[in-house]
Amino acid sequence: MQQAKENIFNSSDSVRSAGPLKHAHSVTFSKPFVLSGSHELPEITIVYETFGTLNERKDNAVLICHALSGDSHVAAHDESDDPGWWDLLIGPGKSIDTNKYFVICPNILGGCRGTTGPDSIDPRTGLRYGMSFPTITVEDMVDVQKKLIEDHLGISRLLAVIGGSLGGLMALVWGIRYPDKLLCSIPIAATAHLTSQSLAFDIVARNAIMSDPHFHGGQYYDSGQVPATGLAIARMLGHITYLSLESMRQKFGDARNKGRHLKTAFETKFSVGSYLAHQGDKFVERFDANSYLTLSMALDTFELGENQEKLIQNMRKSMCRWLMLSFSSDWLFPPFQTKELADAALVSDKRVSYCNIESDCGHDAFLLHNELDVYGAMIRDFLKNVYRDSIRKNGVSVSSEPEEEIHFPKPPKHRIDFDRILDLIPAKTKILDLGCGKGDLLARLKESGHERLVGLEIEEDLILHCIEKGLDVIQADLNEGLRFFSDQQFDFVVLSKTLQTVHNVELVVEEMLRVGTRAIVSFPNFGYYRFRAELDQKGCVPQIDPRPGRHWYNLNDVRFLTIRDFQEFCKEKKYRIHQQVSLDTERGIVVEEDPNINADVAIMVISR
Amino acid sequence: MQQAKENIFNSSDSVRSAGPLKHAHSVTFSKPFVLSGSHELPEITIVYETFGTLNERKDNAVLICHALSGDSHVAAHDESDDPGWWDLLIGPGKSIDTNKYFVICPNILGGCRGTTGPDSIDPRTGLRYGMSFPTITVEDMVDVQKKLIEDHLGISRLLAVIGGSLGGLMALVWGIRYPDKLLCSIPIAATAHLTSQSLAFDIVARNAIMSDPHFHGGQYYDSGQVPATGLAIARMLGHITYLSLESMRQKFGDARNKGRHLKTAFETKFSVGSYLAHQGDKFVERFDANSYLTLSMALDTFELGENQEKLIQNMRKSMCRWLMLSFSSDWLFPPFQTKELADAALVSDKRVSYCNIESDCGHDAFLLHNELDVYGAMIRDFLKNVYRDSIRKNGVSVSSEPEEEIHFPKPPKHRIDFDRILDLIPAKTKILDLGCGKGDLLARLKESGHERLVGLEIEEDLILHCIEKGLDVIQADLNEGLRFFSDQQFDFVVLSKTLQTVHNVELVVEEMLRVGTRAIVSFPNFGYYRFRAELDQKGCVPQIDPRPGRHWYNLNDVRFLTIRDFQEFCKEKKYRIHQQVSLDTERGIVVEEDPNINADVAIMVISR
C-alpha cells in the first residue's frame, strides 16, 4: 500500500497530515477482472476500512463511496487515530451510527491509495501501469466494490450505499446496476452526467497535466520528476469549482491583497492565490497525476442517460429507496441535475425523497459542518426508517434492536378537514399531496394503509419532518407545475389548504388533473358569513388567517376565493366537480345549507 | 504596428481572419508618460480607428473602450472591410450611429495591437520590454486614451464613453477620474473589483503562462518559441468564464462526444474540448503572453472601492449621466456587482439608469445578437437623450440636428389619480417613484419641472420605455427594500397603485419613510361599495382589477385592503397621515363622504 504523506479531501482548507492508512485492510483477487470496456485487469487489490460490527443477520452494512481525491479513511477508528474525511457524519452516536451500522469504505479503483490504479505494478510486466492503465468507468469502480462486499465480506445485501460527488455517482450506479443488492441509496451532489461547463474544467485540467514537460506520456515514475506543475494547476482549478462565489468571498474577500509568503513557484500576491498555490503544491505530494487523469475521465464519460427518457429507463431498473440531496450553491454538479435524477425516479414510481439544501458552501457543502444539521439529520432519519422497515418486514422484533425508537413530534391537533379528505379517498390508492407541510395528512393516509404516497413541499425544515416520519417527499415549487410526473400517475392528487398560497392557480390545477385521476382541493372560503360581515359592517378586509399577528399585509395567502368562485372556475375550465364537502371548522361540523355563507372551508373532488 | 494574424474578440466562436488594421491611425507622444505607480514609460504610441465625422462643435465624439483581447477595429469602415467586433452596434443607422456620432476606438495600453505594450521596443534599450514592462492599471489605460482625445484629437469633452468588461472598467474610470470630460458613460458588465472567484481564474491562468518552460521569465521574444501551452490554457479558462452554464449546454450538450479532429496538442475527445483546443491554439497566433499577463493583472488589481462606502466616495466625484447594464447569466462579472455600482451612484444623487438584462449568454452577451434588441435599444435611446439635452442646453436649435426626433409612444389615457398626486407635491422637489412602469407619472412630473426624479421598476420592457423617455430608472425588486438610498434622500417617495402587488408591505412602507420625507401611497380600496356588494350579494370575491380576463386566480395583486385597513396599519405603525385623497375613478371625481364606501382608489400622504 502506498504511503500517504497527507490527506486532504476534495476541498476545505483543513490540511491535515496523515500517516499511513493504519487501520486499512487489503484483499487481492488474482483472477482477471473484466472492465466495462473490452479491457481487463490481470488482478485487483482492494484497500478498505471498516467501522462498527456486522451483525449476525448481516443486514446493517453501509457502504461509503469517496470522491475523486478521497480515500478509505472516512472516519477516525479511535481517539488516537487521524481524523477521517467524514468524521462529521460517521462514528458512534453520529448520523451514520457505528454503534448500529457496519460501515465499509474502500479506496476506489483507479486511485492511488492502495486499490489497483495507474501507479500499481502490472503483474504482467513488473512495471507500473502508468498510461497503460485501461480507461475505466464509474461502473467498473462499483463492480470492484461489489466484489469486496459480496465475495470477500459475504454480504448479500447492503442496507445503504452513500456518497457525494463522484461517490454519489457510485451510489446511483449501485441502485441501478445491482437493484437487489441494497435497500437504499443516498447520492449527494450527484448527476446523470456532467454539465458541459464542468466537463470543460476537467478538460483544461487534463490539458495542464498532459502538457507538463515532466509528464513523459505518463511514464514519469522512474524519471525522478512528476508533472507537478500540471497537477497543481488541475488541483487549483478543482478547488475553485468545489467552492462557491459566496464562500470564496467569505474566505478571501476581506484580505484580498494579503498573500502569504510560501515556498512555491506559483503566484502568491493575492490571498486566494496563495491558498491555491498551497493546495496545488500539497496535492502533488499525495496524489498521482495518472490517477487524476483516470478518475477525471471516468467522471467525464459518466452517462446515466443523455436525455430524460434514457435516464428514466435507467432509474426504472432500481428497486431501492432513494434519498437524493443537493446544495443550492453547488455549481459543479448544480442542484437541477440532482433534481432530474429524482424526477426520473418519481416518474418511474420509485420511492424517492429529494431536498436541495440551502447553503453557501458550494459543491463541498457535504463535507462541511455548516449544513450538517440538515443533511446529517436527513441521512440519519432516512437510514433509521429504512432499517426499521426492513427489520419489521423480516419479522424481527424491533425491540431487539437498540436505539430503534424515532422521536416523533407531538401529533397535530385534530383536523376535521383531514377526516373528511380521508373519507373521500378509497382504500389502497396512490396519492400525491401538494404542499404536504410536515406530512401530517400523509402520515394519516399512511396509517390507513394506502398503496403509495408522495409529498411535495418547498420548505426545507418541513421536508425534514416528512423524512423523520418515513415519508417520501420531494422539494418542489408548485408554481412551476408537476412536469416530473406522468399522466394519470396517481389516483388522487391533494391540495389541502394550499391553493390560496399559489400564484399560478391555473397551471397547478391543470397539472393536478393531468397527473391524477381525481383532484381534491380544500381552501378557506372568503364567502363565509363572518368574513362578509367584516367587510360589509366593519369596512375591513376579512381576517382569513386566524393566527395572531396575521394581517392583510403579512399573509402567506395571495389568492382569495369563495366557494362560488371555485365553482365558476371549474365551469369555465370544464372541470367536473364530483363531490363538495363544506365545513364550519370553528364549530367542527359539516355544512349542508348555503355552504358559500355557512362554511369557512370547502373540499372539492374534481376531474377533467 | 504589429501585424494581426487573426482577430477573435473576447469570445464567441466567430474565428474571423483579419488582415492588418488597415484603417488604423497611429500617434506617438515622445515625452515620458508617468504611470499611476512610480514608473514611467519613455514614450507612448497609440493606435486607433475612427468612424463618422467630428462635427464643428466637437460635441458628438463617442469613445469605445475594448476588452482584454479586443482591438481598435470595433466596426467595419466599409463593405469591403473586415468585420469589426461590435458591428452589431456601431455603424450608419445603428444604435451608435456613425452618421451622427464620431466614434473613436483606440487599442489599449499594454495590449499587442500597436499601442505601447510589453512587445513594443523600449527606446532606452532598443529591445522589447517583455517582463520589464511596468505594472499598469486601468487608470493608466484611461490616461493614455485621454491624451489621444484631448492632446491629439483636440476634443475637450466626449459625448460618451462606452465599453464592456475591461472596457466597462475604463468607462467607469473616465466618469470618476475626468468628471468634466464626458457627458455620459455606459459601463456594461462592469464591476468595482473582481470577485474572488474571477480573480482565482486569472491567477490560475497566469500560473499556467509563467510556469510554461518557454516563458523564460518573459524574455521569450528572441528564443524562437513562445509560452504557447500556458497561453492556450489561459485562453481556454477564459472562454469557459465568458460563456454560461446554459450557453455551454446549448453549444455542446447535444454533441458532447463529437470531438473534431484538429491539429493540436490538446484533448479533442469531447466537442467542448475541441472547441477549447481550437480557441486556445488560435489565440496563441494572435496574442502576446506578456500582454495577457499585464492586462489580466490590471483587471485583478482594479479597485473602485473595497467596500460600499469607498465606492460611494469615488462615484461621488462623477458628474456624467450613467447607463449601467449587466446580463443575468454573467458569472464572471456578476450582475449584483454592476448593481452595486449603480447603488453607489444613486446614493450620491448621480443621474443613473441600470438594467440587468435577462440573457443566457453569460459575460459575452454584450457582443452577441441575442439580446441586441434590448441593450442596443437602451444604448441608442440613452445616447439620443443625452445628446438632445446637451444640444438644448447649449442653445443649439434641435432642428439643425438630423434624426433628433425620438418616437414617443402614445400618451396614456387621462389619469385622475396622477392629477391628484401631482397636486400633492410642491414644486422643485426630489421624487422617487416605486414601480414606475413605463414612466408615465414620472414623465408628467418631469414636465412640471421637478428637481430630481428617479424611477424603480422590475420589468425590463418597462425600463426600456423609461429610458426612451429620458428618465433615470433602476431595475429593482421592491420586496428587497431600498437599502441603496440614504435616509431622507428624497422629498417624496411615491408608490402609485403598486402596494397591492407587493409581498413585503411592511418593509416597503418602512423603507419609503426612511428614504423620503413624505410617502405618497395610492391603492385600490377593497371597501368600495361595489366590491362589498359583489361579495355580499353575489358571493364572489370582488373583481378589483377591471381589465378583461382578470380573475381571482390570475391577478398580479397579492394584497387586498380597505382605506380603513390602511388607516389602522398606519396607527399600528405610528405613521402620520397628513392627507388623504379619495377618488371614484369610474366617475372621475374626488370623494368626500364615506370614502371607505364611495372611493375605489385612495391616495395617502404619510410620514413617520
PDB file of N, CA, C and O in Angstrom, chain B residues 207-233:
ATOM      1  N   ASN B 207      -0.540  31.518 -13.668  1.00  0.00           N
ATOM      2  CA  ASN B 207       0.352  30.423 -13.267  1.00  0.00           C
ATOM      3  C   ASN B 207       0.664  29.515 -14.453  1.00  0.00           C
ATOM      4  O   ASN B 207       1.803  29.055 -14.615  1.00  0.00           O
ATOM      5  N   ALA B 208      -0.349  29.252 -15.273  1.00  0.00           N
ATOM      6  CA  ALA B 208      -0.129  28.391 -16.447  1.00  0.00           C
ATOM      7  C   ALA B 208       0.865  29.035 -17.404  1.00  0.00           C
ATOM      8  O   ALA B 208       1.774  28.375 -17.919  1.00  0.00           O
ATOM      9  N   ILE B 209       0.739  30.329 -17.646  1.00  0.00           N
ATOM     10  CA  ILE B 209       1.648  31.021 -18.576  1.00  0.00           C
ATOM     11  C   ILE B 209       3.069  31.063 -18.006  1.00  0.00           C
ATOM     12  O   ILE B 209       4.039  30.700 -18.675  1.00  0.00           O
ATOM     13  N   MET B 210       3.173  31.478 -16.754  1.00  0.00           N
ATOM     14  CA  MET B 210       4.505  31.713 -16.196  1.00  0.00           C
ATOM     15  C   MET B 210       5.249  30.422 -15.874  1.00  0.00           C
ATOM     16  O   MET B 210       6.475  30.433 -15.752  1.00  0.00           O
ATOM     17  N   SER B 211       4.513  29.307 -15.733  1.00  0.00           N
ATOM     18  CA  SER B 211       5.216  28.045 -15.496  1.00  0.00           C
ATOM     19  C   SER B 211       5.457  27.285 -16.796  1.00  0.00           C
ATOM     20  O   SER B 211       6.013  26.191 -16.775  1.00  0.00           O
ATOM     21  N   ASP B 212       5.072  27.873 -17.916  1.00  0.00           N
ATOM     22  CA  ASP B 212       5.384  27.253 -19.210  1.00  0.00           C
ATOM     23  C   ASP B 212       6.897  27.317 -19.411  1.00  0.00           C
ATOM     24  O   ASP B 212       7.503  28.383 -19.264  1.00  0.00           O
ATOM     25  N   PRO B 213       7.532  26.187 -19.739  1.00  0.00           N
ATOM     26  CA  PRO B 213       9.006  26.200 -19.849  1.00  0.00           C
ATOM     27  C   PRO B 213       9.522  27.151 -20.932  1.00  0.00           C
ATOM     28  O   PRO B 213      10.690  27.530 -20.914  1.00  0.00           O
ATOM     29  N   HIS B 214       8.639  27.568 -21.875  1.00  0.00           N
ATOM     30  CA  HIS B 214       9.095  28.512 -22.902  1.00  0.00           C
ATOM     31  C   HIS B 214       8.915  29.966 -22.492  1.00  0.00           C
ATOM     32  O   HIS B 214       9.145  30.864 -23.282  1.00  0.00           O
ATOM     33  N   PHE B 215       8.478  30.196 -21.267  1.00  0.00           N
ATOM     34  CA  PHE B 215       8.232  31.575 -20.847  1.00  0.00           C
ATOM     35  C   PHE B 215       9.534  32.347 -20.637  1.00  0.00           C
ATOM     36  O   PHE B 215       9.630  33.532 -20.933  1.00  0.00           O
ATOM     37  N   HIS B 216      10.546  31.685 -20.130  1.00  0.00           N
ATOM     38  CA  HIS B 216      11.870  32.286 -19.944  1.00  0.00           C
ATOM     39  C   HIS B 216      11.800  33.624 -19.227  1.00  0.00           C
ATOM     40  O   HIS B 216      12.375  34.619 -19.699  1.00  0.00           O
ATOM     41  N   GLY B 217      11.057  33.679 -18.162  1.00  0.00           N
ATOM     42  CA  GLY B 217      10.964  34.937 -17.408  1.00  0.00           C
ATOM     43  C   GLY B 217      10.428  36.082 -18.237  1.00  0.00           C
ATOM     44  O   GLY B 217      10.682  37.256 -17.946  1.00  0.00           O
ATOM     45  N   GLY B 218       9.695  35.779 -19.297  1.00  0.00           N
ATOM     46  CA  GLY B 218       9.078  36.830 -20.113  1.00  0.00           C
ATOM     47  C   GLY B 218       9.927  37.272 -21.290  1.00  0.00           C
ATOM     48  O   GLY B 218       9.459  38.001 -22.165  1.00  0.00           O
ATOM     49  N   GLN B 219      11.199  36.853 -21.341  1.00  0.00           N
ATOM     50  CA  GLN B 219      12.078  37.266 -22.446  1.00  0.00           C
ATOM     51  C   GLN B 219      12.150  36.162 -23.492  1.00  0.00           C
ATOM     52  O   GLN B 219      13.206  35.639 -23.810  1.00  0.00           O
ATOM     53  N   TYR B 220      11.004  35.796 -24.023  1.00  0.00           N
ATOM     54  CA  TYR B 220      10.936  34.698 -24.986  1.00  0.00           C
ATOM     55  C   TYR B 220      10.960  35.185 -26.431  1.00  0.00           C
ATOM     56  O   TYR B 220      10.987  34.395 -27.351  1.00  0.00           O
ATOM     57  N   TYR B 221      10.960  36.515 -26.638  1.00  0.00           N
ATOM     58  CA  TYR B 221      10.754  37.026 -27.998  1.00  0.00           C
ATOM     59  C   TYR B 221      11.798  36.537 -28.984  1.00  0.00           C
ATOM     60  O   TYR B 221      11.502  36.258 -30.129  1.00  0.00           O
ATOM     61  N   ASP B 222      13.035  36.414 -28.513  1.00  0.00           N
ATOM     62  CA  ASP B 222      14.085  36.026 -29.451  1.00  0.00           C
ATOM     63  C   ASP B 222      14.441  34.545 -29.353  1.00  0.00           C
ATOM     64  O   ASP B 222      15.394  34.087 -29.968  1.00  0.00           O
ATOM     65  N   SER B 223      13.660  33.799 -28.561  1.00  0.00           N
ATOM     66  CA  SER B 223      14.009  32.394 -28.342  1.00  0.00           C
ATOM     67  C   SER B 223      13.461  31.495 -29.448  1.00  0.00           C
ATOM     68  O   SER B 223      13.778  30.308 -29.509  1.00  0.00           O
ATOM     69  N   GLY B 224      12.625  32.059 -30.302  1.00  0.00           N
ATOM     70  CA  GLY B 224      12.051  31.233 -31.358  1.00  0.00           C
ATOM     71  C   GLY B 224      10.812  30.478 -30.920  1.00  0.00           C
ATOM     72  O   GLY B 224      10.093  29.897 -31.726  1.00  0.00           O
ATOM     73  N   GLN B 225      10.530  30.482 -29.615  1.00  0.00           N
ATOM     74  CA  GLN B 225       9.329  29.801 -29.118  1.00  0.00           C
ATOM     75  C   GLN B 225       8.620  30.674 -28.094  1.00  0.00           C
ATOM     76  O   GLN B 225       9.267  31.369 -27.314  1.00  0.00           O
ATOM     77  N   VAL B 226       7.309  30.608 -28.096  1.00  0.00           N
ATOM     78  CA  VAL B 226       6.536  31.383 -27.123  1.00  0.00           C
ATOM     79  C   VAL B 226       5.903  30.414 -26.117  1.00  0.00           C
ATOM     80  O   VAL B 226       5.802  29.219 -26.394  1.00  0.00           O
ATOM     81  N   PRO B 227       5.468  30.900 -24.962  1.00  0.00           N
ATOM     82  CA  PRO B 227       4.806  30.024 -23.975  1.00  0.00           C
ATOM     83  C   PRO B 227       3.398  29.659 -24.445  1.00  0.00           C
ATOM     84  O   PRO B 227       2.399  30.025 -23.828  1.00  0.00           O
ATOM     85  N   ALA B 228       3.361  28.894 -25.544  1.00  0.00           N
ATOM     86  CA  ALA B 228       2.096  28.641 -26.237  1.00  0.00           C
ATOM     87  C   ALA B 228       1.136  27.806 -25.393  1.00  0.00           C
ATOM     88  O   ALA B 228      -0.065  28.071 -25.353  1.00  0.00           O
ATOM     89  N   THR B 229       1.658  26.791 -24.707  1.00  0.00           N
ATOM     90  CA  THR B 229       0.784  25.921 -23.913  1.00  0.00           C
ATOM     91  C   THR B 229       0.121  26.703 -22.793  1.00  0.00           C
ATOM     92  O   THR B 229      -1.098  26.640 -22.604  1.00  0.00           O
ATOM     93  N   GLY B 230       0.925  27.462 -22.072  1.00  0.00           N
ATOM     94  CA  GLY B 230       0.383  28.236 -20.961  1.00  0.00           C
ATOM     95  C   GLY B 230      -0.643  29.247 -21.425  1.00  0.00           C
ATOM     96  O   GLY B 230      -1.719  29.388 -20.836  1.00  0.00           O
ATOM     97  N   LEU B 231      -0.331  29.954 -22.525  1.00  0.00           N
ATOM     98  CA  LEU B 231      -1.256  30.975 -23.024  1.00  0.00           C
ATOM     99  C   LEU B 231      -2.551  30.333 -23.523  1.00  0.00           C
ATOM    100  O   LEU B 231      -3.646  30.850 -23.292  1.00  0.00           O
ATOM    101  N   ALA B 232      -2.414  29.170 -24.185  1.00  0.00           N
ATOM    102  CA  ALA B 232      -3.609  28.473 -24.680  1.00  0.00           C
ATOM    103  C   ALA B 232      -4.483  28.022 -23.502  1.00  0.00           C
ATOM    104  O   ALA B 232      -5.717  28.144 -23.550  1.00  0.00           O
ATOM    105  N   ILE B 233      -3.853  27.529 -22.447  1.00  0.00           N
ATOM    106  CA  ILE B 233      -4.633  27.098 -21.271  1.00  0.00           C
ATOM    107  C   ILE B 233      -5.319  28.297 -20.619  1.00  0.00           C
ATOM    108  O   ILE B 233      -6.491  28.232 -20.234  1.00  0.00           O
TER     109      ILE B 233
END
